[in-house]
Short mmCIF file of C-alpha atoms in Angstrom, two decimals:
data_model
loop_
_atom_site.label_atom_id
_atom_site.label_comp_id
_atom_site.label_asym_id
_atom_site.label_seq_id
_atom_site.Cartn_x
_atom_site.Cartn_y
_atom_site.Cartn_z
CA GLU R 271 -23.58 -45.12 46.32
CA ALA R 272 -22.29 -46.06 49.76
CA GLY R 273 -18.56 -46.62 50.07
CA VAL R 274 -16.62 -49.34 51.86
CA ALA R 275 -17.61 -49.35 55.52
CA GLN R 276 -15.22 -50.36 58.29
CA SER R 277 -15.52 -50.56 62.05
CA PRO R 278 -14.31 -49.74 64.56
CA ARG R 279 -12.33 -46.65 63.52
CA TYR R 280 -9.93 -46.93 66.43
CA LYS R 281 -8.95 -49.72 68.80
CA ILE R 282 -6.45 -49.80 71.65
CA ILE R 283 -5.56 -53.17 73.19
CA GLU R 284 -2.77 -54.69 75.22
CA LYS R 285 -0.41 -57.26 73.76
CA ARG R 286 -1.66 -60.84 73.81
CA GLN R 287 -5.30 -59.67 73.67
CA SER R 288 -7.50 -60.44 70.68
CA VAL R 289 -9.23 -57.98 68.34
CA ALA R 290 -11.59 -58.15 65.37
CA PHE R 291 -12.26 -55.74 62.53
CA TRP R 292 -15.31 -55.65 60.28
CA CYS R 293 -15.68 -54.61 56.65
CA ASN R 294 -18.76 -54.17 54.45
CA PRO R 295 -17.76 -53.70 50.80
CA ILE R 296 -19.55 -51.69 48.14
CA SER R 297 -22.71 -53.51 47.07
CA GLY R 298 -22.09 -55.86 44.17
CA HIS R 299 -18.32 -55.97 44.57
CA ALA R 300 -17.11 -59.55 44.33
CA THR R 301 -13.50 -58.96 45.35
CA LEU R 302 -12.49 -57.89 48.84
CA TYR R 303 -8.99 -57.07 50.13
CA TRP R 304 -7.48 -56.50 53.57
CA TYR R 305 -4.32 -54.38 53.66
CA GLN R 306 -2.05 -53.48 56.58
CA GLN R 307 -0.44 -50.03 56.63
CA ILE R 308 2.38 -49.48 59.12
CA LEU R 309 3.22 -45.85 59.89
CA GLY R 310 5.37 -44.30 57.17
CA GLN R 311 4.82 -47.10 54.65
CA GLY R 312 2.43 -47.94 51.86
CA PRO R 313 -0.35 -50.48 52.47
CA LYS R 314 0.54 -54.17 52.01
CA LEU R 315 -1.91 -56.94 51.20
CA LEU R 316 -2.82 -59.41 53.93
CA ILE R 317 -5.57 -61.40 52.21
CA GLN R 318 -7.74 -61.28 49.12
CA PHE R 319 -11.20 -62.84 48.64
CA GLN R 320 -13.13 -63.52 45.47
CA ASN R 321 -16.74 -63.92 46.64
CA ASN R 322 -16.29 -66.13 49.73
CA GLY R 323 -13.14 -67.91 48.55
CA VAL R 324 -9.55 -66.97 49.40
CA VAL R 325 -7.46 -65.97 46.36
CA ASP R 326 -4.23 -64.93 48.09
CA ASP R 327 -3.29 -65.16 51.77
CA SER R 328 0.44 -65.64 51.28
CA GLN R 329 1.31 -62.55 53.38
CA LEU R 330 -1.13 -63.30 56.22
CA PRO R 331 0.62 -64.35 59.49
CA LYS R 332 -1.60 -67.37 59.91
CA ASP R 333 -0.37 -68.23 63.39
CA ARG R 334 -2.18 -65.15 64.73
CA PHE R 335 -4.30 -63.63 61.95
CA SER R 336 -7.47 -65.07 60.49
CA ALA R 337 -10.10 -63.73 58.12
CA GLU R 338 -13.39 -64.87 56.70
CA ARG R 339 -15.98 -63.63 54.25
CA LEU R 340 -19.13 -65.59 54.90
CA LYS R 341 -21.82 -65.39 52.20
CA GLY R 342 -19.43 -63.40 50.00
CA VAL R 343 -20.37 -59.99 51.42
CA ASP R 344 -19.11 -58.78 54.83
CA SER R 345 -15.70 -59.77 56.09
CA THR R 346 -13.98 -59.93 59.47
CA LEU R 347 -10.27 -59.89 60.21
CA LYS R 348 -9.10 -61.20 63.59
CA ILE R 349 -5.81 -61.03 65.43
CA GLN R 350 -5.21 -63.41 68.32
CA PRO R 351 -2.94 -62.86 70.21
CA ALA R 352 -1.84 -59.35 69.23
CA LYS R 353 1.81 -58.28 69.25
CA LEU R 354 3.29 -54.80 69.53
CA GLU R 355 4.31 -54.91 65.85
CA ASP R 356 0.65 -55.32 64.83
CA SER R 357 0.09 -51.63 65.57
CA ALA R 358 -1.01 -50.29 62.18
CA VAL R 359 -3.98 -49.14 60.13
CA TYR R 360 -6.02 -52.01 58.69
CA LEU R 361 -7.64 -51.06 55.40
CA CYS R 362 -10.39 -52.89 53.59
CA ALA R 363 -10.87 -52.43 49.85
CA SER R 364 -13.29 -53.82 47.31
CA SER R 365 -13.62 -54.00 43.54
CA VAL R 366 -16.26 -55.22 41.10
CA ALA R 367 -13.88 -57.89 39.83
CA ARG R 368 -10.29 -58.85 40.50
CA TRP R 369 -8.43 -56.39 38.24
CA ASP R 370 -10.85 -53.51 38.47
CA ILE R 371 -10.35 -50.25 40.34
CA GLN R 372 -10.12 -50.74 44.11
CA TYR R 373 -12.01 -48.54 46.55
CA PHE R 374 -10.81 -48.21 50.13
CA GLY R 375 -12.58 -47.79 53.42
CA ALA R 376 -11.51 -45.30 56.09
CA GLY R 377 -9.52 -47.96 57.94
CA THR R 378 -9.21 -49.14 61.53
CA ARG R 379 -6.28 -47.71 63.48
CA LEU R 380 -4.97 -50.34 65.94
CA SER R 381 -2.63 -49.53 68.79
CA VAL R 382 -1.14 -52.47 70.72
CA LEU R 383 0.35 -51.45 74.08
CA GLY D 178 7.57 -59.20 42.80
CA ILE D 179 7.07 -55.85 41.13
CA GLN D 180 8.88 -52.83 42.59
CA VAL D 181 7.34 -49.36 42.79
CA GLU D 182 9.45 -46.28 43.41
CA GLN D 183 8.07 -42.79 43.96
CA SER D 184 9.94 -39.50 43.84
CA PRO D 185 10.60 -37.12 45.40
CA PRO D 186 9.90 -38.53 48.89
CA ASP D 187 8.95 -35.10 50.24
CA LEU D 188 7.77 -31.92 48.57
CA ILE D 189 7.07 -28.49 50.03
CA LEU D 190 5.19 -25.96 47.92
CA GLN D 191 3.85 -22.48 48.27
CA GLU D 192 0.14 -22.21 47.59
CA GLY D 193 -0.46 -21.62 43.89
CA ALA D 194 2.63 -23.48 42.70
CA ASN D 195 2.62 -26.46 40.31
CA SER D 196 4.25 -29.83 40.95
CA THR D 197 5.02 -33.15 39.31
CA LEU D 198 5.10 -36.44 41.22
CA ARG D 199 6.73 -39.48 39.64
CA CYS D 200 6.11 -43.22 39.91
CA ASN D 201 8.46 -45.80 38.36
CA PHE D 202 7.61 -49.51 38.24
CA SER D 203 9.78 -52.49 37.42
CA ASP D 204 7.47 -54.65 35.27
CA SER D 205 4.43 -54.55 33.00
CA VAL D 206 1.27 -53.57 34.87
CA ASN D 207 -2.38 -54.37 34.46
CA ASN D 208 -3.66 -51.49 36.58
CA LEU D 209 -2.18 -48.30 38.03
CA GLN D 210 -3.96 -46.13 40.57
CA TRP D 211 -3.00 -42.81 42.17
CA PHE D 212 -4.31 -42.11 45.67
CA HIS D 213 -4.28 -39.16 48.04
CA GLN D 214 -4.18 -40.13 51.71
CA ASN D 215 -5.66 -37.33 53.76
CA PRO D 216 -4.61 -36.48 57.34
CA TRP D 217 -7.33 -38.81 58.68
CA GLY D 218 -5.83 -41.76 56.81
CA GLN D 219 -8.51 -42.14 54.13
CA LEU D 220 -7.20 -43.26 50.74
CA ILE D 221 -8.96 -41.20 48.09
CA ASN D 222 -8.92 -42.46 44.50
CA LEU D 223 -7.48 -39.86 42.16
CA PHE D 224 -6.91 -41.76 38.92
CA TYR D 225 -7.20 -45.25 37.49
CA ILE D 226 -4.66 -44.95 34.67
CA PRO D 227 -2.86 -48.04 33.35
CA SER D 228 -1.95 -46.03 30.25
CA GLY D 229 -2.60 -42.68 28.61
CA THR D 230 -3.54 -39.30 30.06
CA LYS D 231 -6.46 -38.20 32.21
CA GLN D 232 -7.45 -34.88 33.75
CA ASN D 233 -9.69 -34.03 36.67
CA GLY D 234 -9.80 -30.35 37.53
CA ARG D 235 -6.39 -29.17 38.71
CA LEU D 236 -5.02 -32.70 38.64
CA SER D 237 -3.85 -34.70 35.67
CA ALA D 238 -1.96 -37.95 35.23
CA THR D 239 0.01 -39.61 32.48
CA THR D 240 1.18 -43.22 32.34
CA VAL D 241 3.72 -44.37 29.74
CA ALA D 242 3.40 -48.12 30.17
CA THR D 243 6.12 -48.99 27.66
CA GLU D 244 8.64 -46.94 29.67
CA ARG D 245 7.22 -48.05 33.04
CA TYR D 246 6.44 -44.73 34.66
CA SER D 247 3.54 -42.52 35.60
CA LEU D 248 3.37 -38.81 36.44
CA LEU D 249 0.84 -36.94 38.56
CA TYR D 250 0.58 -33.20 37.92
CA ILE D 251 -0.90 -30.80 40.45
CA SER D 252 -1.50 -27.26 39.22
CA SER D 253 -2.30 -24.18 41.30
CA SER D 254 -1.79 -26.15 44.51
CA GLN D 255 -3.99 -25.48 47.55
CA THR D 256 -3.41 -26.21 51.23
CA THR D 257 -6.04 -28.94 51.01
CA ASP D 258 -3.75 -30.80 48.58
CA SER D 259 -1.42 -31.57 51.50
CA GLY D 260 -1.04 -35.20 52.45
CA VAL D 261 0.61 -38.34 51.11
CA TYR D 262 0.28 -39.37 47.48
CA PHE D 263 0.57 -43.07 46.65
CA CYS D 264 1.03 -44.82 43.37
CA ALA D 265 -0.08 -48.48 43.33
CA VAL D 266 0.06 -51.12 40.61
CA ASN D 267 -0.99 -54.67 39.98
CA THR D 268 0.08 -57.17 37.36
CA GLY D 269 -1.59 -59.83 35.29
CA ALA D 270 -0.33 -62.44 37.74
CA ASN D 271 -1.93 -60.98 40.87
CA SER D 272 -4.63 -58.35 41.32
CA LYS D 273 -3.32 -57.17 44.72
CA LEU D 274 -2.06 -53.59 44.63
CA THR D 275 1.65 -53.04 45.31
CA PHE D 276 2.18 -49.55 46.69
CA GLY D 277 5.14 -47.21 46.55
CA LYS D 278 6.39 -45.57 49.74
CA GLY D 279 4.44 -42.42 49.02
CA ILE D 280 5.26 -38.75 48.48
CA THR D 281 4.53 -36.36 51.35
CA LEU D 282 3.28 -33.03 50.00
CA SER D 283 3.01 -29.94 52.17
CA VAL D 284 1.38 -26.86 50.67
CA ARG D 285 1.97 -23.70 52.66
CA PRO D 286 -0.37 -20.67 52.58
#
């Protein structure tokens, strides 16, 4: 069974530029999560989808971050414009249903210069 | 929200030694997962253990939900066990995982 796929693996941009990350969850998983992991800390949730609807986006900086999950499968996370403090690893996770075990992708490491 | 504390923050072992990693949480949990984050940043699922005891090879885990803690045991440690170990929980109110700060394990040959 294929795992959670994310791309790109690495991205370097300058502040005020925009960037987008892509996630393809495990087939059949209805719930999809985006987490942000800053160096030296544990991951923190940005947004959670159930199928193509948003369940929780309370920690998403909506003035610069946006996310969508069209058709309830793939998801994209966008940052526009990026700030230095957005440098982090962005992890996508999926689960069969909301309280089931979560499986994580390899992450996208973003450096904002 | 729920608080998750892991201890010790850092651990250095000689290859072959055993260790115990602890996770305390401040409220009732619906789910508890242990992860190993390898040097490339990948979060590897070790255990899904909201209660009880599970074993997988040299690793085992115990969660005592009524006392709000979980333990991860590593026996006969190997250099490949090095990395950061995270405990993460969710509650009945929200399925997002809340992570501890992690335990950095270094196993020396």
